[in-house]
Tab-separated table of C-alpha atoms in Angstrom:
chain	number	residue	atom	x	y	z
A	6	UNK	CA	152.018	249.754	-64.370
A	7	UNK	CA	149.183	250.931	-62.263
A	8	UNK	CA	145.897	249.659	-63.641
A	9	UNK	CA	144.130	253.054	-63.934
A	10	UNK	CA	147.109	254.152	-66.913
A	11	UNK	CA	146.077	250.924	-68.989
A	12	UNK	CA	142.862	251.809	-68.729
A	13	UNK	CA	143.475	255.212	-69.560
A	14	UNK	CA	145.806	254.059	-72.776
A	15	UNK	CA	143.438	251.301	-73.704
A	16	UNK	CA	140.765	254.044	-73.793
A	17	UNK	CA	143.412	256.355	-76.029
A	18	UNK	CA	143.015	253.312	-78.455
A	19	UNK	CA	146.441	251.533	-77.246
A	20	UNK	CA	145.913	247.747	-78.083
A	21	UNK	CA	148.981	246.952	-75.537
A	22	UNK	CA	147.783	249.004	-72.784
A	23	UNK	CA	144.569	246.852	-73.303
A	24	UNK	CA	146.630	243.574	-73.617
A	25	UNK	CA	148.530	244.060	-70.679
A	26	UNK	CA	144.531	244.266	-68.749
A	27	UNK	CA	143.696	241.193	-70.314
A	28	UNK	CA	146.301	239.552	-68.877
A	29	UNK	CA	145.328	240.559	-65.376
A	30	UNK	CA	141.840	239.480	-66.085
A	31	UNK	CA	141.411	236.759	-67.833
A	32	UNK	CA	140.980	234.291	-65.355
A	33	UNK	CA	138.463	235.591	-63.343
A	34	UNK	CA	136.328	236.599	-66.667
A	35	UNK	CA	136.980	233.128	-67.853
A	36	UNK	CA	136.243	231.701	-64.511
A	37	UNK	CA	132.925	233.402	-64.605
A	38	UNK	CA	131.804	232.293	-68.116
A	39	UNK	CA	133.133	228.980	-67.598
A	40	UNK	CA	130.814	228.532	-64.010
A	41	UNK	CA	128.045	230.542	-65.762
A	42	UNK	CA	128.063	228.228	-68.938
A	43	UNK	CA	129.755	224.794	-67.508
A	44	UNK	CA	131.433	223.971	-70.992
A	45	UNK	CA	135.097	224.964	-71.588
A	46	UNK	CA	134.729	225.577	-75.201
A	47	UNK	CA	131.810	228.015	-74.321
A	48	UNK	CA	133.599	229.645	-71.443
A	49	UNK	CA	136.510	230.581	-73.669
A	50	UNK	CA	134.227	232.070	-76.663
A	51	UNK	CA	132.051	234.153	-73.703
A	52	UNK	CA	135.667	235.371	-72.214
A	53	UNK	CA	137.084	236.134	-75.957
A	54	UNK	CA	133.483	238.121	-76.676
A	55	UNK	CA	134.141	239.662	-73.109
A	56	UNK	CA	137.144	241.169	-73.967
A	57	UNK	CA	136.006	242.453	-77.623
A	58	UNK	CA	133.070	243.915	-76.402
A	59	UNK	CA	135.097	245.520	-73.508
A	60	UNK	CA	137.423	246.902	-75.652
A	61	UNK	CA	134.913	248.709	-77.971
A	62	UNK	CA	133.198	249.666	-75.009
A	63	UNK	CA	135.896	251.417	-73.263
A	64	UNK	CA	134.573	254.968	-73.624
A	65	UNK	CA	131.683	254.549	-71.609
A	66	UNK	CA	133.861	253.229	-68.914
A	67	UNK	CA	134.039	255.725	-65.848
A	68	UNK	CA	136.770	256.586	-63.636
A	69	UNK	CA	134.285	256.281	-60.466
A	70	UNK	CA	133.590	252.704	-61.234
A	71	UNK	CA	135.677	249.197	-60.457
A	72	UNK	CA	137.032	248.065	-63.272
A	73	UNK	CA	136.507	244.505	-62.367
A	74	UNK	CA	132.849	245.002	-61.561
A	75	UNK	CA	132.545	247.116	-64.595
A	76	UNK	CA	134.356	243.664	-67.120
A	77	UNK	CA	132.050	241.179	-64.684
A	78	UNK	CA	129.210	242.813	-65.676
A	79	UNK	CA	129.972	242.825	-69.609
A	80	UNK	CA	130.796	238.714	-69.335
A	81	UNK	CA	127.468	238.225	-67.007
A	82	UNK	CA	125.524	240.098	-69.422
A	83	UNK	CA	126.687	237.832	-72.510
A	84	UNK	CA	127.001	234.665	-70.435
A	85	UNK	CA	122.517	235.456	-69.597
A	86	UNK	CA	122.379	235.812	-73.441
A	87	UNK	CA	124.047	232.769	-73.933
A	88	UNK	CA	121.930	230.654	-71.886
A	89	UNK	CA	119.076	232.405	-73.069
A	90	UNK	CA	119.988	231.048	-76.430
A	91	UNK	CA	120.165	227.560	-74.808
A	92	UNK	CA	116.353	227.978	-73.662
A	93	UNK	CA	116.654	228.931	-70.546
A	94	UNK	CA	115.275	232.246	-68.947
A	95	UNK	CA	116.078	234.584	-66.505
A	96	UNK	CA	114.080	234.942	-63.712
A	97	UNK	CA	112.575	237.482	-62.324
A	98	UNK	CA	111.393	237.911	-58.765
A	99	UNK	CA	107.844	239.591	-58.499
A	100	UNK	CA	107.668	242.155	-55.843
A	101	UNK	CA	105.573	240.479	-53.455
A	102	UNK	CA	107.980	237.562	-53.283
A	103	UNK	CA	110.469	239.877	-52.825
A	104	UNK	CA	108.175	241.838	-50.299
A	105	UNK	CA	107.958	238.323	-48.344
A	106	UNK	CA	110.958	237.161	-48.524
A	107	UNK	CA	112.790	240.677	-47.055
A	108	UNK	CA	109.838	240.546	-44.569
A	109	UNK	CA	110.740	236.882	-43.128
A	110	UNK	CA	112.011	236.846	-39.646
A	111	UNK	CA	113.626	233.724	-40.604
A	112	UNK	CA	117.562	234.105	-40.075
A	113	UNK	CA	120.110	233.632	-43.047
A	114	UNK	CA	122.016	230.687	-42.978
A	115	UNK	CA	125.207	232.096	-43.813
A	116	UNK	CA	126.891	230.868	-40.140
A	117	UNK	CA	126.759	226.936	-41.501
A	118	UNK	CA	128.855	225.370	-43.741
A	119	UNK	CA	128.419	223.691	-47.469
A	120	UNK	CA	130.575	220.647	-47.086
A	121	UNK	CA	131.333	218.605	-50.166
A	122	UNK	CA	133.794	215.728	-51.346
A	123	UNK	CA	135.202	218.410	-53.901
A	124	UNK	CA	134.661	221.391	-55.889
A	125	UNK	CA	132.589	218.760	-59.203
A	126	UNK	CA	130.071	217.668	-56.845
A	127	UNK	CA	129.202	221.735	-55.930
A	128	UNK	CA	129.744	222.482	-59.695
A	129	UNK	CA	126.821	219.573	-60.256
A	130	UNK	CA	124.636	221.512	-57.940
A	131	UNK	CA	125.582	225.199	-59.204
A	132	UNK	CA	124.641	224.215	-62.806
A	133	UNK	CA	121.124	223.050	-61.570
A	134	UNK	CA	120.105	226.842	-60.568
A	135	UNK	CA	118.637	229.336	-62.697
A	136	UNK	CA	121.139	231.549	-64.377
A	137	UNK	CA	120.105	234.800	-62.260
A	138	UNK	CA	120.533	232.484	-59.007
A	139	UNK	CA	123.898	231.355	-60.624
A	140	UNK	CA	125.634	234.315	-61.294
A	141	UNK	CA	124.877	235.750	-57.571
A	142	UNK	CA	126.349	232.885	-56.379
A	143	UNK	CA	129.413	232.839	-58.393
A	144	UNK	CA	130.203	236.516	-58.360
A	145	UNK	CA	129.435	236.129	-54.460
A	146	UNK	CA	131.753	232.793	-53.596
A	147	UNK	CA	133.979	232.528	-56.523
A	148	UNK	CA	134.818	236.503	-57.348
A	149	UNK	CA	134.184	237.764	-53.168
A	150	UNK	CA	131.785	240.749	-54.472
A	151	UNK	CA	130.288	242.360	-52.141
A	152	UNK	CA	126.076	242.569	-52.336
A	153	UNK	CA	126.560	245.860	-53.275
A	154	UNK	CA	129.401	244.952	-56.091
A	155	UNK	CA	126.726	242.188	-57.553
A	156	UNK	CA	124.095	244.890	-57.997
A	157	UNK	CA	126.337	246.861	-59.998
A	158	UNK	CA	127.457	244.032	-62.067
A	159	UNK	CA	123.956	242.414	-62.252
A	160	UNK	CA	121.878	245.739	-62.561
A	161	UNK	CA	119.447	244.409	-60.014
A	162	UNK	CA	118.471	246.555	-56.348
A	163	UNK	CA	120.758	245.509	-53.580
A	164	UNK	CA	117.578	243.869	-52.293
A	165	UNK	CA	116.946	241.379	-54.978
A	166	UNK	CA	120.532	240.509	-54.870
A	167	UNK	CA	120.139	239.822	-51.105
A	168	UNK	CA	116.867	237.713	-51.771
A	169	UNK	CA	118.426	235.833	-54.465
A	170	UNK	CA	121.140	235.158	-52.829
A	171	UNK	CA	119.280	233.765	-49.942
A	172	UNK	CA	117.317	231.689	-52.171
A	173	UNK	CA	120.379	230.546	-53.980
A	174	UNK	CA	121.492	229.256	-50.677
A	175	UNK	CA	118.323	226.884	-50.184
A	176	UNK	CA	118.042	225.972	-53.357
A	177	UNK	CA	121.764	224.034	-53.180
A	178	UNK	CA	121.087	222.875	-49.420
A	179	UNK	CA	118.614	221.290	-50.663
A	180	UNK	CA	120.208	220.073	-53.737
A	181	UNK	CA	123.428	218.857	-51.678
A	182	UNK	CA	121.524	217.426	-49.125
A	183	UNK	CA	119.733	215.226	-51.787
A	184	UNK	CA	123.418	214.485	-53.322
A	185	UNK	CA	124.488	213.451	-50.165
A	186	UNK	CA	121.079	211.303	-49.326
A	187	UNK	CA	121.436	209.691	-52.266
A	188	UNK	CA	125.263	208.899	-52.087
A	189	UNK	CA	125.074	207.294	-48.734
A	190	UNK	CA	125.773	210.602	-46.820
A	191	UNK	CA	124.563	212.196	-43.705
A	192	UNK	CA	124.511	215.479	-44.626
A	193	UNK	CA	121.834	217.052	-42.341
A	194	UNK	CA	118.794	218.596	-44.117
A	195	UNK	CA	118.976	222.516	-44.718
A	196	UNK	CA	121.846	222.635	-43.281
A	197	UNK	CA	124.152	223.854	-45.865
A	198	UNK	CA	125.233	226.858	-47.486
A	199	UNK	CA	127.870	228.661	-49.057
A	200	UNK	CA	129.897	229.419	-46.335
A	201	UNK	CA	132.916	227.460	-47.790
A	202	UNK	CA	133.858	226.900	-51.488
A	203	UNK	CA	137.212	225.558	-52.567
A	204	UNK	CA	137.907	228.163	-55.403
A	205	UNK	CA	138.342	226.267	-58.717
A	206	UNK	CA	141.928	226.542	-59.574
A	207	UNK	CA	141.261	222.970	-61.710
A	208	UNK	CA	139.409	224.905	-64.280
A	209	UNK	CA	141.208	228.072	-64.378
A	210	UNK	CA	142.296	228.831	-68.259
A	211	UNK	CA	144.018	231.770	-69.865
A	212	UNK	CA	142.023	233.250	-73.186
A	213	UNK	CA	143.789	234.957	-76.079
A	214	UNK	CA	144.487	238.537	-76.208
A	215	UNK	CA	141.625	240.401	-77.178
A	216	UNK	CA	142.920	241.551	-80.589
């Protein structure tokens, strides 16, 4: 059935209609909480809340808008809460580094490559950035939204998703490059990026049915 008469049953109050859209989404919510929080246990709770809170939110749900964006954007949302609740913070960019770092003439490195062993060693590094820089990357590499898709599902300006992004970048050069220095690697120095991921089939897991 096409996805746009579950939605339109789930939204009538039909708990299968919903069910059946739970089942087409519940990896990539769960693969978002779980890369967002890094602990299985967590990342099934965050999907289960996902779903809930989707559910009872249904009504404000608009025909104009992606529904995947649209369920992203409830698990991101509860996944910053989360690790909010685990002392850490979101952070913010203030406008003159994000005047500076649109400004830069220096060029994106999105035409090299981020080459590791296997998907742990770039789950190591993802864990080690702030949760905004996180979730840009994930919904980026790991869900293929577009910049303008994160905005939506973030809340942020297209331009702060572009800095972040770019910033994201760096920050796990850097970090691989150190991984790799410090394994006995010659990884060369800033020059890494996102360019390829292996998706992260190993940690795929269904949730229950949002009841």
């Amino acid at each position: 059935m096409e996805e746009s008469l579950l939605i339109a049953r789930a939204q009538r109050g039909d708990q299968s209609g919903f069910a059946q859209l739970v089942e087409m989404y519940q990896t990539p919510v769960y693969n978002l909480a779980y890369r967002m929080l890094s602990n299985v246990n967590d990342a099934e709770d965050a999907a289960q809340e996902t779903f809930l809170r989707a559910f009872a939110q249904l009504k404000t749900f608009r025909v104009d808008q992606k529904f995947a964006t649209w369920l992203l954007s409830i698990c991101a949302h509860h996944c910053i809460d989360r690790l909010r609740r685990r002392k850490f913070f979101w952070l913010s960019l203030e406008d003159k580094v994000l005047e500076e770092a649109l400004a830069s003439d220096a060029p994106e490195p999105d035409d090299v490559a981020l080459r590791a062993e296997n998907a742990h060693e770039i789950a190591q590094s993802l864990e080690r950035l702030a949760p905004a820089y996180r979730l840009v990357v994930v919904l980026k590499y790991w869900h293929d939204q577009s910049v303008e898709e994160i905005a939506r599902t973030t809340g942020d300006s297209v331009s702060a998703v572009k800095v972040k992004l770019h910033r994201a970048r760096k920050m796990l050069a850097r970090e691989m490059t150190t991984q790799s220095k410090a394994e006995g690697g010659r990884m060369k120095d800033e020059k890494a990026t996102l360019s390829f991921i292996p998706h992260p089939s190993s940690f795929e897991r269904e949730v229950t049915h949002a009841r």
